[in-house]
Amino acid sequence: MSDPSDGIMPPALPAIDGEQHHHQQHVVHHEPAPLPLPENPQPVVKRNKKVPLTPREAVEAFAQRGIYVDSKTGSLRCSCNHKPSHKWDLYGYTRHFTFKCHKKYEETMMNEEEVKRLVEAKEMYFKMFPVVTESNILRKRKRAFLTGEKNLTTEEVRNQEKHWMTMWKDAKDELRKLRDELRLETDEEVRNELMKDIEGLKNKKDDWAKLLGLNE
């Protein structure tokens, strides 16, 4: 005689808390596969540490573009929005001149009266802080080495030449960047602006080279 319970499975017992927790610990979560790297990853280009232009350097180079020294605060500013520019290096100025707000200023506000204001501001700054001509600087530098005239110590001469070398290197690096931009630029108006900036920067680089005696 067959057992009436044949073929009938007993009901499953509820899982014990410890067993359930132990089972959950073995659940494996697979991390999504990482995205494939590009075949030719572009290297991250790091810019050199900024070397802000001095007020004299900025006014000499860019007064005609709207840069001036505020007579009340002594801050460098750009006439397009009158915001301070004393933290800008050479790249910062040339980049700012490509912005719409500055282009609009040059196109709509750079009239005869504005040019006169910029000239007067430049002349006022130079009167307050007289500019020593390059030829005089060279003569003083050479005399300082030979005779110690003008109370120029060896340390002062060294610091002066270190500053000139820094400015010369910065101008050289900036020239390379502007020439690279010129090669890639297709807009004719922007290309003309870049060529003007390159020419002005070449002159500045030559000036620093003369002070260092690199052209002698």
PDB file of C-alpha atoms in Angstrom:
ATOM      1  CA  MET A   1       0.000   0.000   0.000  1.00  0.00           C
ATOM      2  CA  SER A   2       1.440   3.342  -1.033  1.00  0.00           C
ATOM      3  CA  ASP A   3       2.151   6.173   1.375  1.00  0.00           C
ATOM      4  CA  PRO A   4      -0.386   9.014   0.863  1.00  0.00           C
ATOM      5  CA  SER A   5       2.398  11.530   1.302  1.00  0.00           C
ATOM      6  CA  ASP A   6       4.325  10.273  -1.763  1.00  0.00           C
ATOM      7  CA  GLY A   7       5.056  13.067  -4.245  1.00  0.00           C
ATOM      8  CA  ILE A   8       4.094  15.821  -1.858  1.00  0.00           C
ATOM      9  CA  MET A   9       6.981  18.109  -0.772  1.00  0.00           C
ATOM     10  CA  PRO A  10       6.910  19.523   2.717  1.00  0.00           C
ATOM     11  CA  PRO A  11       6.453  23.300   2.928  1.00  0.00           C
ATOM     12  CA  ALA A  12       9.735  25.323   2.893  1.00  0.00           C
ATOM     13  CA  LEU A  13      10.826  26.600   6.225  1.00  0.00           C
ATOM     14  CA  PRO A  14      11.321  30.376   6.583  1.00  0.00           C
ATOM     15  CA  ALA A  15      14.960  31.448   6.421  1.00  0.00           C
ATOM     16  CA  ILE A  16      16.717  32.170   9.656  1.00  0.00           C
ATOM     17  CA  ASP A  17      17.895  35.773  10.007  1.00  0.00           C
ATOM     18  CA  GLY A  18      21.514  34.748  10.260  1.00  0.00           C
ATOM     19  CA  GLU A  19      21.289  32.555   7.169  1.00  0.00           C
ATOM     20  CA  GLN A  20      19.505  35.277   5.157  1.00  0.00           C
ATOM     21  CA  HIS A  21      22.147  37.838   6.110  1.00  0.00           C
ATOM     22  CA  HIS A  22      24.907  35.364   5.249  1.00  0.00           C
ATOM     23  CA  HIS A  23      23.338  34.762   1.857  1.00  0.00           C
ATOM     24  CA  GLN A  24      23.070  38.489   1.128  1.00  0.00           C
ATOM     25  CA  GLN A  25      26.742  38.955   1.885  1.00  0.00           C
ATOM     26  CA  HIS A  26      27.616  36.712  -1.048  1.00  0.00           C
ATOM     27  CA  VAL A  27      25.718  38.807  -3.608  1.00  0.00           C
ATOM     28  CA  VAL A  28      28.313  40.144  -6.045  1.00  0.00           C
ATOM     29  CA  HIS A  29      27.715  43.517  -7.717  1.00  0.00           C
ATOM     30  CA  HIS A  30      29.693  43.839 -10.891  1.00  0.00           C
ATOM     31  CA  GLU A  31      31.156  47.273 -11.658  1.00  0.00           C
ATOM     32  CA  PRO A  32      30.338  48.657 -15.105  1.00  0.00           C
ATOM     33  CA  ALA A  33      33.113  48.190 -17.585  1.00  0.00           C
ATOM     34  CA  PRO A  34      35.299  51.324 -17.965  1.00  0.00           C
ATOM     35  CA  LEU A  35      34.938  53.364 -21.132  1.00  0.00           C
ATOM     36  CA  PRO A  36      37.682  52.714 -23.658  1.00  0.00           C
ATOM     37  CA  LEU A  37      40.437  55.348 -23.737  1.00  0.00           C
ATOM     38  CA  PRO A  38      40.843  57.407 -26.920  1.00  0.00           C
ATOM     39  CA  GLU A  39      43.486  56.114 -29.278  1.00  0.00           C
ATOM     40  CA  ASN A  40      45.431  59.385 -29.239  1.00  0.00           C
ATOM     41  CA  PRO A  41      44.675  61.173 -25.962  1.00  0.00           C
ATOM     42  CA  GLN A  42      45.460  64.869 -26.057  1.00  0.00           C
ATOM     43  CA  PRO A  43      48.068  65.891 -23.473  1.00  0.00           C
ATOM     44  CA  VAL A  44      46.956  68.448 -20.901  1.00  0.00           C
ATOM     45  CA  VAL A  45      48.687  71.726 -21.702  1.00  0.00           C
ATOM     46  CA  LYS A  46      49.631  73.654 -18.586  1.00  0.00           C
ATOM     47  CA  ARG A  47      50.223  77.367 -18.921  1.00  0.00           C
ATOM     48  CA  ASN A  48      53.181  78.935 -17.258  1.00  0.00           C
ATOM     49  CA  LYS A  49      52.586  80.746 -14.019  1.00  0.00           C
ATOM     50  CA  LYS A  50      51.189  84.191 -14.715  1.00  0.00           C
ATOM     51  CA  VAL A  51      53.575  87.110 -14.548  1.00  0.00           C
ATOM     52  CA  PRO A  52      51.364  90.227 -14.439  1.00  0.00           C
ATOM     53  CA  LEU A  53      52.576  93.222 -16.407  1.00  0.00           C
ATOM     54  CA  THR A  54      53.666  96.202 -14.370  1.00  0.00           C
ATOM     55  CA  PRO A  55      51.592  99.389 -14.808  1.00  0.00           C
ATOM     56  CA  ARG A  56      54.383 100.904 -16.905  1.00  0.00           C
ATOM     57  CA  GLU A  57      54.633  97.859 -19.171  1.00  0.00           C
ATOM     58  CA  ALA A  58      50.853  97.676 -19.615  1.00  0.00           C
ATOM     59  CA  VAL A  59      50.454 101.393 -20.375  1.00  0.00           C
ATOM     60  CA  GLU A  60      53.414 101.437 -22.753  1.00  0.00           C
ATOM     61  CA  ALA A  61      52.106  98.432 -24.666  1.00  0.00           C
ATOM     62  CA  PHE A  62      48.335  98.934 -24.606  1.00  0.00           C
ATOM     63  CA  ALA A  63      47.379 102.541 -23.831  1.00  0.00           C
ATOM     64  CA  GLN A  64      46.178 102.880 -27.418  1.00  0.00           C
ATOM     65  CA  ARG A  65      43.877  99.894 -26.823  1.00  0.00           C
ATOM     66  CA  GLY A  66      42.216 101.483 -23.785  1.00  0.00           C
ATOM     67  CA  ILE A  67      44.458 100.513 -20.870  1.00  0.00           C
ATOM     68  CA  TYR A  68      45.061 103.277 -18.314  1.00  0.00           C
ATOM     69  CA  VAL A  69      46.061 103.830 -14.691  1.00  0.00           C
ATOM     70  CA  ASP A  70      43.278 105.212 -12.506  1.00  0.00           C
ATOM     71  CA  SER A  71      44.701 108.417 -10.996  1.00  0.00           C
ATOM     72  CA  LYS A  72      42.489 108.072  -7.895  1.00  0.00           C
ATOM     73  CA  THR A  73      43.216 104.457  -6.980  1.00  0.00           C
ATOM     74  CA  GLY A  74      46.422 103.745  -8.911  1.00  0.00           C
ATOM     75  CA  SER A  75      44.821 100.618 -10.406  1.00  0.00           C
ATOM     76  CA  LEU A  76      45.301  99.440 -13.944  1.00  0.00           C
ATOM     77  CA  ARG A  77      41.994  99.365 -15.799  1.00  0.00           C
ATOM     78  CA  CYS A  78      40.556  98.768 -19.234  1.00  0.00           C
ATOM     79  CA  SER A  79      38.331 101.480 -20.645  1.00  0.00           C
ATOM     80  CA  CYS A  80      35.784  99.060 -22.102  1.00  0.00           C
ATOM     81  CA  ASN A  81      34.350  98.238 -18.670  1.00  0.00           C
ATOM     82  CA  HIS A  82      36.749 100.048 -16.278  1.00  0.00           C
ATOM     83  CA  LYS A  83      37.431  96.831 -14.380  1.00  0.00           C
ATOM     84  CA  PRO A  84      40.904  96.275 -12.816  1.00  0.00           C
ATOM     85  CA  SER A  85      43.469  94.526 -15.008  1.00  0.00           C
ATOM     86  CA  HIS A  86      46.496  94.531 -12.681  1.00  0.00           C
ATOM     87  CA  LYS A  87      46.503  90.712 -12.433  1.00  0.00           C
ATOM     88  CA  TRP A  88      46.709  90.144 -16.200  1.00  0.00           C
ATOM     89  CA  ASP A  89      49.810  88.831 -17.892  1.00  0.00           C
ATOM     90  CA  LEU A  90      50.551  89.479 -21.552  1.00  0.00           C
ATOM     91  CA  TYR A  91      48.286  86.634 -22.620  1.00  0.00           C
ATOM     92  CA  GLY A  92      45.490  88.026 -20.452  1.00  0.00           C
ATOM     93  CA  TYR A  93      45.588  91.375 -22.239  1.00  0.00           C
ATOM     94  CA  THR A  94      45.736  89.952 -25.767  1.00  0.00           C
ATOM     95  CA  ARG A  95      42.905  87.550 -24.930  1.00  0.00           C
ATOM     96  CA  HIS A  96      40.784  90.327 -23.414  1.00  0.00           C
ATOM     97  CA  PHE A  97      41.108  92.375 -26.593  1.00  0.00           C
ATOM     98  CA  THR A  98      39.314  89.597 -28.514  1.00  0.00           C
ATOM     99  CA  PHE A  99      36.200  89.751 -26.290  1.00  0.00           C
ATOM    100  CA  LYS A 100      32.998  91.279 -27.666  1.00  0.00           C
ATOM    101  CA  CYS A 101      32.787  93.964 -24.980  1.00  0.00           C
ATOM    102  CA  HIS A 102      36.241  95.288 -25.888  1.00  0.00           C
ATOM    103  CA  LYS A 103      35.712  95.046 -29.630  1.00  0.00           C
ATOM    104  CA  LYS A 104      32.473  97.004 -29.229  1.00  0.00           C
ATOM    105  CA  TYR A 105      34.334  99.641 -27.206  1.00  0.00           C
ATOM    106  CA  GLU A 106      36.991 100.072 -29.897  1.00  0.00           C
ATOM    107  CA  GLU A 107      34.393 100.171 -32.674  1.00  0.00           C
ATOM    108  CA  THR A 108      31.899 102.555 -31.072  1.00  0.00           C
ATOM    109  CA  MET A 109      33.694 104.583 -28.392  1.00  0.00           C
ATOM    110  CA  MET A 110      37.269 104.983 -29.603  1.00  0.00           C
ATOM    111  CA  ASN A 111      36.672 108.478 -30.986  1.00  0.00           C
ATOM    112  CA  GLU A 112      38.956 111.518 -30.968  1.00  0.00           C
ATOM    113  CA  GLU A 113      37.907 112.543 -27.467  1.00  0.00           C
ATOM    114  CA  GLU A 114      38.564 109.060 -26.071  1.00  0.00           C
ATOM    115  CA  VAL A 115      41.991 108.870 -27.711  1.00  0.00           C
ATOM    116  CA  LYS A 116      42.839 112.245 -26.193  1.00  0.00           C
ATOM    117  CA  ARG A 117      41.781 111.008 -22.749  1.00  0.00           C
ATOM    118  CA  LEU A 118      43.990 107.931 -23.056  1.00  0.00           C
ATOM    119  CA  VAL A 119      46.972 109.999 -24.187  1.00  0.00           C
ATOM    120  CA  GLU A 120      46.549 112.399 -21.279  1.00  0.00           C
ATOM    121  CA  ALA A 121      46.226 109.509 -18.814  1.00  0.00           C
ATOM    122  CA  LYS A 122      49.411 107.950 -20.183  1.00  0.00           C
ATOM    123  CA  GLU A 123      51.328 111.235 -20.017  1.00  0.00           C
ATOM    124  CA  MET A 124      50.103 111.859 -16.477  1.00  0.00           C
ATOM    125  CA  TYR A 125      51.312 108.437 -15.363  1.00  0.00           C
ATOM    126  CA  PHE A 126      54.733 108.992 -16.930  1.00  0.00           C
ATOM    127  CA  LYS A 127      55.013 112.382 -15.195  1.00  0.00           C
ATOM    128  CA  MET A 128      54.234 110.780 -11.859  1.00  0.00           C
ATOM    129  CA  PHE A 129      56.633 107.896 -12.551  1.00  0.00           C
ATOM    130  CA  PRO A 130      59.308 109.171 -14.964  1.00  0.00           C
ATOM    131  CA  VAL A 131      60.502 106.688 -17.555  1.00  0.00           C
ATOM    132  CA  VAL A 132      64.223 106.133 -17.891  1.00  0.00           C
ATOM    133  CA  THR A 133      65.166 105.596 -21.524  1.00  0.00           C
ATOM    134  CA  GLU A 134      66.672 102.259 -22.496  1.00  0.00           C
ATOM    135  CA  SER A 135      69.986 103.798 -23.535  1.00  0.00           C
ATOM    136  CA  ASN A 136      70.337 105.398 -20.096  1.00  0.00           C
ATOM    137  CA  ILE A 137      69.484 102.110 -18.429  1.00  0.00           C
ATOM    138  CA  LEU A 138      72.183 100.364 -20.421  1.00  0.00           C
ATOM    139  CA  ARG A 139      74.781 103.004 -19.569  1.00  0.00           C
ATOM    140  CA  LYS A 140      73.880 102.931 -15.887  1.00  0.00           C
ATOM    141  CA  ARG A 141      73.982  99.163 -15.865  1.00  0.00           C
ATOM    142  CA  LYS A 142      77.465  99.032 -17.387  1.00  0.00           C
ATOM    143  CA  ARG A 143      78.780 101.824 -15.152  1.00  0.00           C
ATOM    144  CA  ALA A 144      77.328 100.074 -12.124  1.00  0.00           C
ATOM    145  CA  PHE A 145      79.336  96.958 -12.890  1.00  0.00           C
ATOM    146  CA  LEU A 146      82.546  98.942 -13.426  1.00  0.00           C
ATOM    147  CA  THR A 147      82.389 101.734 -10.880  1.00  0.00           C
ATOM    148  CA  GLY A 148      79.321 101.170  -8.694  1.00  0.00           C
ATOM    149  CA  GLU A 149      77.788 104.511  -9.698  1.00  0.00           C
ATOM    150  CA  LYS A 150      74.203 105.396  -8.793  1.00  0.00           C
ATOM    151  CA  ASN A 151      74.538 103.263  -5.645  1.00  0.00           C
ATOM    152  CA  LEU A 152      73.463 100.214  -7.668  1.00  0.00           C
ATOM    153  CA  THR A 153      74.587  97.171  -5.688  1.00  0.00           C
ATOM    154  CA  THR A 154      75.482  93.816  -7.196  1.00  0.00           C
ATOM    155  CA  GLU A 155      72.308  92.339  -5.744  1.00  0.00           C
ATOM    156  CA  GLU A 156      70.211  95.098  -7.297  1.00  0.00           C
ATOM    157  CA  VAL A 157      71.838  94.541 -10.675  1.00  0.00           C
ATOM    158  CA  ARG A 158      71.225  90.807 -10.366  1.00  0.00           C
ATOM    159  CA  ASN A 159      67.571  91.311  -9.491  1.00  0.00           C
ATOM    160  CA  GLN A 160      67.156  93.793 -12.330  1.00  0.00           C
ATOM    161  CA  GLU A 161      68.644  91.410 -14.870  1.00  0.00           C
ATOM    162  CA  LYS A 162      66.555  88.552 -13.476  1.00  0.00           C
ATOM    163  CA  HIS A 163      63.422  90.612 -14.085  1.00  0.00           C
ATOM    164  CA  TRP A 164      64.529  91.473 -17.628  1.00  0.00           C
ATOM    165  CA  MET A 165      65.252  87.814 -18.373  1.00  0.00           C
ATOM    166  CA  THR A 166      61.806  86.809 -17.053  1.00  0.00           C
ATOM    167  CA  MET A 167      60.105  89.382 -19.262  1.00  0.00           C
ATOM    168  CA  TRP A 168      62.179  88.306 -22.284  1.00  0.00           C
ATOM    169  CA  LYS A 169      61.240  84.643 -21.769  1.00  0.00           C
ATOM    170  CA  ASP A 170      57.564  85.512 -21.267  1.00  0.00           C
ATOM    171  CA  ALA A 171      57.561  87.546 -24.488  1.00  0.00           C
ATOM    172  CA  LYS A 172      59.206  84.645 -26.305  1.00  0.00           C
ATOM    173  CA  ASP A 173      56.613  82.148 -25.004  1.00  0.00           C
ATOM    174  CA  GLU A 174      53.749  84.510 -25.793  1.00  0.00           C
ATOM    175  CA  LEU A 175      55.044  85.008 -29.336  1.00  0.00           C
ATOM    176  CA  ARG A 176      54.966  81.250 -29.870  1.00  0.00           C
ATOM    177  CA  LYS A 177      51.368  81.048 -28.633  1.00  0.00           C
ATOM    178  CA  LEU A 178      50.218  83.937 -30.820  1.00  0.00           C
ATOM    179  CA  ARG A 179      51.907  82.424 -33.885  1.00  0.00           C
ATOM    180  CA  ASP A 180      50.194  79.108 -33.193  1.00  0.00           C
ATOM    181  CA  GLU A 181      46.854  80.938 -32.949  1.00  0.00           C
ATOM    182  CA  LEU A 182      47.593  82.742 -36.202  1.00  0.00           C
ATOM    183  CA  ARG A 183      48.190  79.470 -38.015  1.00  0.00           C
ATOM    184  CA  LEU A 184      44.811  78.127 -36.915  1.00  0.00           C
ATOM    185  CA  GLU A 185      42.783  81.340 -37.252  1.00  0.00           C
ATOM    186  CA  THR A 186      40.641  81.731 -40.381  1.00  0.00           C
ATOM    187  CA  ASP A 187      38.872  85.020 -39.653  1.00  0.00           C
ATOM    188  CA  GLU A 188      40.741  87.737 -41.541  1.00  0.00           C
ATOM    189  CA  GLU A 189      39.960  90.487 -39.040  1.00  0.00           C
ATOM    190  CA  VAL A 190      41.221  88.423 -36.120  1.00  0.00           C
ATOM    191  CA  ARG A 191      44.310  87.456 -38.125  1.00  0.00           C
ATOM    192  CA  ASN A 192      45.120  91.124 -38.681  1.00  0.00           C
ATOM    193  CA  GLU A 193      44.798  91.812 -34.962  1.00  0.00           C
ATOM    194  CA  LEU A 194      47.025  88.849 -34.159  1.00  0.00           C
ATOM    195  CA  MET A 195      49.677  90.051 -36.607  1.00  0.00           C
ATOM    196  CA  LYS A 196      49.667  93.502 -35.000  1.00  0.00           C
ATOM    197  CA  ASP A 197      50.025  91.932 -31.553  1.00  0.00           C
ATOM    198  CA  ILE A 198      52.868  89.736 -32.805  1.00  0.00           C
ATOM    199  CA  GLU A 199      54.694  92.718 -34.263  1.00  0.00           C
ATOM    200  CA  GLY A 200      54.340  94.713 -31.046  1.00  0.00           C
ATOM    201  CA  LEU A 201      55.452  91.743 -28.972  1.00  0.00           C
ATOM    202  CA  LYS A 202      58.502  91.222 -31.187  1.00  0.00           C
ATOM    203  CA  ASN A 203      59.523  94.806 -30.501  1.00  0.00           C
ATOM    204  CA  LYS A 204      59.088  94.287 -26.743  1.00  0.00           C
ATOM    205  CA  LYS A 205      61.120  91.081 -26.893  1.00  0.00           C
ATOM    206  CA  ASP A 206      63.884  92.942 -28.749  1.00  0.00           C
ATOM    207  CA  ASP A 207      63.816  95.676 -26.108  1.00  0.00           C
ATOM    208  CA  TRP A 208      64.323  93.156 -23.307  1.00  0.00           C
ATOM    209  CA  ALA A 209      67.095  91.507 -25.337  1.00  0.00           C
ATOM    210  CA  LYS A 210      68.898  94.861 -25.679  1.00  0.00           C
ATOM    211  CA  LEU A 211      68.720  95.428 -21.929  1.00  0.00           C
ATOM    212  CA  LEU A 212      70.232  91.997 -21.375  1.00  0.00           C
ATOM    213  CA  GLY A 213      72.933  92.593 -23.974  1.00  0.00           C
ATOM    214  CA  LEU A 214      71.717  89.648 -26.073  1.00  0.00           C
ATOM    215  CA  ASN A 215      71.863  91.711 -29.258  1.00  0.00           C
ATOM    216  CA  GLU A 216      75.357  93.067 -28.665  1.00  0.00           C
TER     217      GLU A 216
END
